[in-house]
Amino acid sequence: LALVTDLHGRDGSAVLSSLRANRPSLICIAGDLIYGVWPEDGETSPLKSQATVLPFLRECVRIAPTFVSLGNHEVFLDEEDLMELRATGVVVLDNDFIQQDGLLIGGLTSAYVTDYRKRKAAANSTTRYPTRYELPRDGRTAPPEVEWLEEFSSCGGFHILLCHHTEYISLIPPETDLVLSGHTHGGQIRFYNPFKREWVGAYAPGQGLLPRWSKGQYGRMIVSAGLSNTQIIPRLFNPVEIVYINLGVS
């Protein structure tokens, strides 16, 4: 399978070339497909202003079955937007899962998304995309909605969970065989740690300085360095990547 993360609405031509060359059986897009900037007029869908997103998904589906979970940059997407994503042929996994060919594939939605939805509903706003700062807030950071993971993990089969945020790993049941994540951008700046004898990341959103998880495999979790950068801090010694994974599952 191919793990694609953090494209952030950029041109996906090089990504598609790699996917066509490697021909994965599944394409898993684990969040931040778009760049989550608030629409200036409060009404125009981010999918309209980031015109490469839907064509990119249509091409992915031509290559292999494609699954998408929601990261923090999908915060403003509403149900109409999700329907547009699904119309391309992708499977949007929004705190749910499906069974396919002996695999259970789930998507844990970012808490940024579910928290925004709750506050938008509470405000009863007439603006399609009210800014997060216009909505009621009690100062707390809501956790992701993980209750459904109990049912997911109890079903028989090989479990694959698309989970954009690496820092959610402690919330995921141990029965989940493989967790696919991004969000870290590889730690932004990577450097060689002579004490650990390995390359490590300097900073990651959600983890801060010297993140525990930045790029690579950590037990059952595989973290992609992603395909772009949205931070002020540049990416150094840290190329963008698609991760190809051989499950060895028949």
Tab-separated table of C-alpha atoms in Angstrom:
chain	number	residue	atom	x	y	z
A	1	LEU	CA	0.000	0.000	0.000
A	2	ALA	CA	1.003	3.638	-0.428
A	3	LEU	CA	0.886	6.096	2.479
A	4	VAL	CA	0.301	9.676	1.309
A	5	THR	CA	0.086	12.558	3.790
A	6	ASP	CA	0.294	16.328	4.053
A	7	LEU	CA	-0.131	17.259	0.404
A	8	HIS	CA	-1.826	20.499	1.515
A	9	GLY	CA	-3.525	21.241	-1.787
A	10	ARG	CA	-0.323	21.346	-3.804
A	11	ASP	CA	0.128	19.979	-7.294
A	12	GLY	CA	0.173	16.191	-7.083
A	13	SER	CA	1.683	15.372	-10.481
A	14	ALA	CA	4.923	13.965	-9.081
A	15	VAL	CA	2.964	11.940	-6.520
A	16	LEU	CA	0.789	10.452	-9.242
A	17	SER	CA	3.860	9.564	-11.322
A	18	SER	CA	5.291	7.654	-8.374
A	19	LEU	CA	1.995	5.897	-7.687
A	20	ARG	CA	1.644	4.851	-11.320
A	21	ALA	CA	5.191	3.505	-11.341
A	22	ASN	CA	4.831	1.527	-8.098
A	23	ARG	CA	1.217	0.331	-8.603
A	24	PRO	CA	0.160	-0.128	-4.968
A	25	SER	CA	-2.850	-2.297	-4.142
A	26	LEU	CA	-4.249	0.436	-1.884
A	27	ILE	CA	-3.660	4.170	-1.531
A	28	CYS	CA	-4.086	5.530	1.991
A	29	ILE	CA	-4.242	9.334	2.339
A	30	ALA	CA	-3.846	9.957	6.062
A	31	GLY	CA	-4.936	13.556	6.398
A	32	ASP	CA	-4.084	17.110	5.327
A	33	LEU	CA	-4.971	16.566	1.714
A	34	ILE	CA	-5.903	20.260	1.594
A	35	TYR	CA	-4.533	23.431	3.113
A	36	GLY	CA	-6.909	24.511	5.853
A	37	VAL	CA	-7.098	28.234	5.290
A	38	TRP	CA	-10.429	29.861	6.145
A	39	PRO	CA	-12.368	30.922	3.006
A	40	GLU	CA	-12.145	34.722	2.890
A	41	ASP	CA	-15.835	35.187	2.108
A	42	GLY	CA	-16.912	32.488	4.550
A	43	GLU	CA	-18.852	30.732	1.813
A	44	THR	CA	-16.567	29.448	-0.956
A	45	SER	CA	-15.456	25.853	-0.451
A	46	PRO	CA	-11.715	25.235	-0.001
A	47	LEU	CA	-12.169	22.599	-2.704
A	48	LYS	CA	-12.919	25.403	-5.160
A	49	SER	CA	-9.889	27.498	-4.262
A	50	GLN	CA	-7.575	24.448	-4.228
A	51	ALA	CA	-8.457	23.211	-7.669
A	52	THR	CA	-5.900	20.393	-7.827
A	53	VAL	CA	-7.478	18.327	-5.024
A	54	LEU	CA	-10.420	16.666	-6.765
A	55	PRO	CA	-8.550	15.865	-10.017
A	56	PHE	CA	-5.744	14.379	-7.914
A	57	LEU	CA	-8.195	12.067	-6.148
A	58	ARG	CA	-9.809	10.988	-9.424
A	59	GLU	CA	-6.401	9.951	-10.735
A	60	CYS	CA	-5.588	8.086	-7.507
A	61	VAL	CA	-8.768	6.027	-7.869
A	62	ARG	CA	-7.727	5.036	-11.384
A	63	ILE	CA	-4.559	3.561	-9.916
A	64	ALA	CA	-5.938	1.724	-6.863
A	65	PRO	CA	-8.741	1.822	-4.272
A	66	THR	CA	-8.136	5.033	-2.324
A	67	PHE	CA	-8.987	5.798	1.297
A	68	VAL	CA	-8.930	9.236	2.907
A	69	SER	CA	-9.004	10.214	6.575
A	70	LEU	CA	-9.356	13.758	7.905
A	71	GLY	CA	-6.457	15.706	9.404
A	72	ASN	CA	-6.424	19.068	11.126
A	73	HIS	CA	-6.295	20.956	7.816
A	74	GLU	CA	-9.645	19.433	6.833
A	75	VAL	CA	-11.175	21.426	9.695
A	76	PHE	CA	-13.529	23.536	7.543
A	77	LEU	CA	-14.830	20.801	5.240
A	78	ASP	CA	-18.566	20.307	5.700
A	79	GLU	CA	-20.792	17.436	4.611
A	80	GLU	CA	-21.250	18.885	1.133
A	81	ASP	CA	-17.463	18.993	0.743
A	82	LEU	CA	-17.124	15.404	1.918
A	83	MET	CA	-19.735	14.379	-0.659
A	84	GLU	CA	-17.595	16.022	-3.351
A	85	LEU	CA	-14.596	14.041	-2.167
A	86	ARG	CA	-16.616	10.800	-2.258
A	87	ALA	CA	-17.884	11.630	-5.754
A	88	THR	CA	-14.331	11.183	-7.041
A	89	GLY	CA	-14.536	7.510	-6.031
A	90	VAL	CA	-12.447	7.665	-2.855
A	91	VAL	CA	-13.646	6.216	0.437
A	92	VAL	CA	-13.746	8.935	3.097
A	93	LEU	CA	-13.235	7.392	6.523
A	94	ASP	CA	-14.639	9.894	9.018
A	95	ASN	CA	-14.449	8.154	12.405
A	96	ASP	CA	-15.577	4.911	10.819
A	97	PHE	CA	-14.240	1.855	9.029
A	98	ILE	CA	-14.945	-0.615	6.274
A	99	GLN	CA	-14.058	-4.242	5.617
A	100	GLN	CA	-12.388	-5.060	2.325
A	101	ASP	CA	-10.654	-8.255	1.188
A	102	GLY	CA	-9.949	-9.421	4.729
A	103	LEU	CA	-8.715	-5.987	5.822
A	104	LEU	CA	-10.402	-3.579	8.206
A	105	ILE	CA	-9.538	-0.035	7.198
A	106	GLY	CA	-10.500	2.810	9.517
A	107	GLY	CA	-9.961	6.548	9.714
A	108	LEU	CA	-9.635	8.451	12.995
A	109	THR	CA	-10.698	12.048	12.375
A	110	SER	CA	-8.618	14.875	13.825
A	111	ALA	CA	-9.971	16.392	17.028
A	112	TYR	CA	-9.635	19.788	15.339
A	113	VAL	CA	-12.359	18.697	12.916
A	114	THR	CA	-14.792	17.199	15.425
A	115	ASP	CA	-14.311	20.078	17.878
A	116	TYR	CA	-15.008	22.612	15.119
A	117	ARG	CA	-18.161	20.764	14.076
A	118	LYS	CA	-19.519	20.780	17.642
A	119	ARG	CA	-18.850	24.475	18.170
A	120	LYS	CA	-20.319	25.352	14.774
A	121	ALA	CA	-23.509	23.443	15.619
A	122	ALA	CA	-23.720	25.104	19.042
A	123	ALA	CA	-23.358	28.563	17.518
A	124	ASN	CA	-26.068	27.858	14.916
A	125	SER	CA	-24.080	30.044	12.526
A	126	THR	CA	-25.566	31.011	9.170
A	127	THR	CA	-22.071	31.346	7.671
A	128	ARG	CA	-21.032	28.199	5.842
A	129	TYR	CA	-17.456	28.394	7.140
A	130	PRO	CA	-17.377	30.499	10.316
A	131	THR	CA	-13.835	30.999	11.597
A	132	ARG	CA	-12.835	29.047	14.656
A	133	TYR	CA	-12.417	32.360	16.470
A	134	GLU	CA	-16.048	33.338	15.841
A	135	LEU	CA	-17.331	30.209	17.564
A	136	PRO	CA	-17.843	29.627	21.304
A	137	ARG	CA	-14.804	28.159	23.040
A	138	ASP	CA	-14.157	27.181	26.647
A	139	GLY	CA	-10.375	27.107	26.291
A	140	ARG	CA	-10.041	23.340	26.421
A	141	THR	CA	-8.735	21.137	23.643
A	142	ALA	CA	-11.248	18.409	22.877
A	143	PRO	CA	-9.868	14.892	22.445
A	144	PRO	CA	-10.587	12.883	19.295
A	145	GLU	CA	-13.689	10.694	19.211
A	146	VAL	CA	-12.297	7.211	19.821
A	147	GLU	CA	-15.330	5.295	21.117
A	148	TRP	CA	-15.916	3.625	17.735
A	149	LEU	CA	-12.411	2.114	17.831
A	150	GLU	CA	-13.624	-0.564	20.250
A	151	GLU	CA	-15.936	-1.993	17.585
A	152	PHE	CA	-13.243	-1.563	14.935
A	153	SER	CA	-10.628	-3.453	16.932
A	154	SER	CA	-13.023	-6.244	17.939
A	155	CYS	CA	-13.743	-7.286	14.348
A	156	GLY	CA	-11.692	-10.143	12.948
A	157	GLY	CA	-9.090	-9.388	10.297
A	158	PHE	CA	-6.003	-7.250	9.772
A	159	HIS	CA	-6.614	-3.734	11.105
A	160	ILE	CA	-5.257	-0.655	9.337
A	161	LEU	CA	-6.016	2.727	10.897
A	162	LEU	CA	-5.412	6.026	9.134
A	163	CYS	CA	-4.667	8.459	11.956
A	164	HIS	CA	-3.140	11.778	10.945
A	165	HIS	CA	-1.878	12.678	14.425
A	166	THR	CA	0.994	10.584	15.775
A	167	GLU	CA	0.260	11.827	19.298
A	168	TYR	CA	-3.036	9.881	19.301
A	169	ILE	CA	-1.206	6.545	19.384
A	170	SER	CA	-1.853	5.945	23.099
A	171	LEU	CA	-5.619	6.189	22.444
A	172	ILE	CA	-5.622	3.436	19.822
A	173	PRO	CA	-6.457	-0.135	20.974
A	174	PRO	CA	-3.514	-2.555	20.865
A	175	GLU	CA	-5.504	-4.865	18.562
A	176	THR	CA	-4.978	-2.349	15.741
A	177	ASP	CA	-2.233	-3.945	13.659
A	178	LEU	CA	-1.028	-0.968	11.645
A	179	VAL	CA	-1.387	2.778	12.244
A	180	LEU	CA	-0.597	5.145	9.360
A	181	SER	CA	0.221	8.720	10.355
A	182	GLY	CA	1.697	12.011	9.194
A	183	HIS	CA	1.367	15.543	10.606
A	184	THR	CA	5.000	15.745	11.765
A	185	HIS	CA	6.504	16.909	8.437
A	186	GLY	CA	9.441	14.713	9.345
A	187	GLY	CA	10.389	16.926	12.265
A	188	GLN	CA	11.073	19.891	9.934
A	189	ILE	CA	14.863	19.861	10.448
A	190	ARG	CA	16.505	16.446	10.704
A	191	PHE	CA	19.909	15.925	12.256
A	192	TYR	CA	22.075	13.006	13.266
A	193	ASN	CA	21.999	12.183	16.986
A	194	PRO	CA	25.313	10.439	17.784
A	195	PHE	CA	24.013	9.164	21.110
A	196	LYS	CA	21.054	7.369	19.518
A	197	ARG	CA	23.009	6.735	16.309
A	198	GLU	CA	20.064	7.778	14.192
A	199	TRP	CA	18.553	10.731	12.371
A	200	VAL	CA	15.904	12.546	14.394
A	201	GLY	CA	13.530	15.462	13.919
A	202	ALA	CA	13.828	18.843	15.614
A	203	TYR	CA	10.163	19.857	15.892
A	204	ALA	CA	6.714	18.473	15.136
A	205	PRO	CA	3.242	19.990	15.605
A	206	GLY	CA	1.454	18.285	18.476
A	207	GLN	CA	4.741	17.132	19.998
A	208	GLY	CA	6.987	20.179	20.107
A	209	LEU	CA	10.777	20.058	20.220
A	210	LEU	CA	12.633	16.774	19.705
A	211	PRO	CA	9.467	14.789	18.948
A	212	ARG	CA	9.297	11.161	19.929
A	213	TRP	CA	7.785	10.268	16.541
A	214	SER	CA	8.817	12.164	13.422
A	215	LYS	CA	9.522	9.815	10.509
A	216	GLY	CA	9.755	6.055	10.041
A	217	GLN	CA	8.422	3.006	11.841
A	218	TYR	CA	7.705	2.965	15.558
A	219	GLY	CA	6.377	-0.471	16.385
A	220	ARG	CA	2.947	-0.718	14.756
A	221	MET	CA	2.919	2.952	13.692
A	222	ILE	CA	4.442	4.218	10.442
A	223	VAL	CA	4.904	7.982	10.171
A	224	SER	CA	5.373	9.672	6.817
A	225	ALA	CA	7.404	12.861	6.525
A	226	GLY	CA	4.697	14.103	4.167
A	227	LEU	CA	4.708	15.937	0.878
A	228	SER	CA	4.896	19.653	1.693
A	229	ASN	CA	5.571	22.229	4.381
A	230	THR	CA	3.203	24.683	6.079
A	231	GLN	CA	5.524	25.795	8.886
A	232	ILE	CA	7.700	28.914	9.079
A	233	ILE	CA	10.557	26.565	9.939
A	234	PRO	CA	12.072	25.215	6.694
A	235	ARG	CA	12.571	21.542	5.903
A	236	LEU	CA	16.302	20.740	6.064
A	237	PHE	CA	17.878	17.318	5.418
A	238	ASN	CA	14.285	16.203	5.210
A	239	PRO	CA	12.965	15.377	1.724
A	240	VAL	CA	9.280	14.878	1.072
A	241	GLU	CA	8.173	11.276	0.680
A	242	ILE	CA	5.553	8.692	-0.189
A	243	VAL	CA	5.865	5.575	1.945
A	244	TYR	CA	5.307	2.195	0.305
A	245	ILE	CA	4.508	-0.655	2.676
A	246	ASN	CA	4.507	-4.380	1.977
A	247	LEU	CA	2.018	-5.844	4.431
A	248	GLY	CA	2.938	-9.483	3.831
A	249	VAL	CA	-0.739	-10.304	4.460
A	250	SER	CA	-2.577	-12.703	2.174
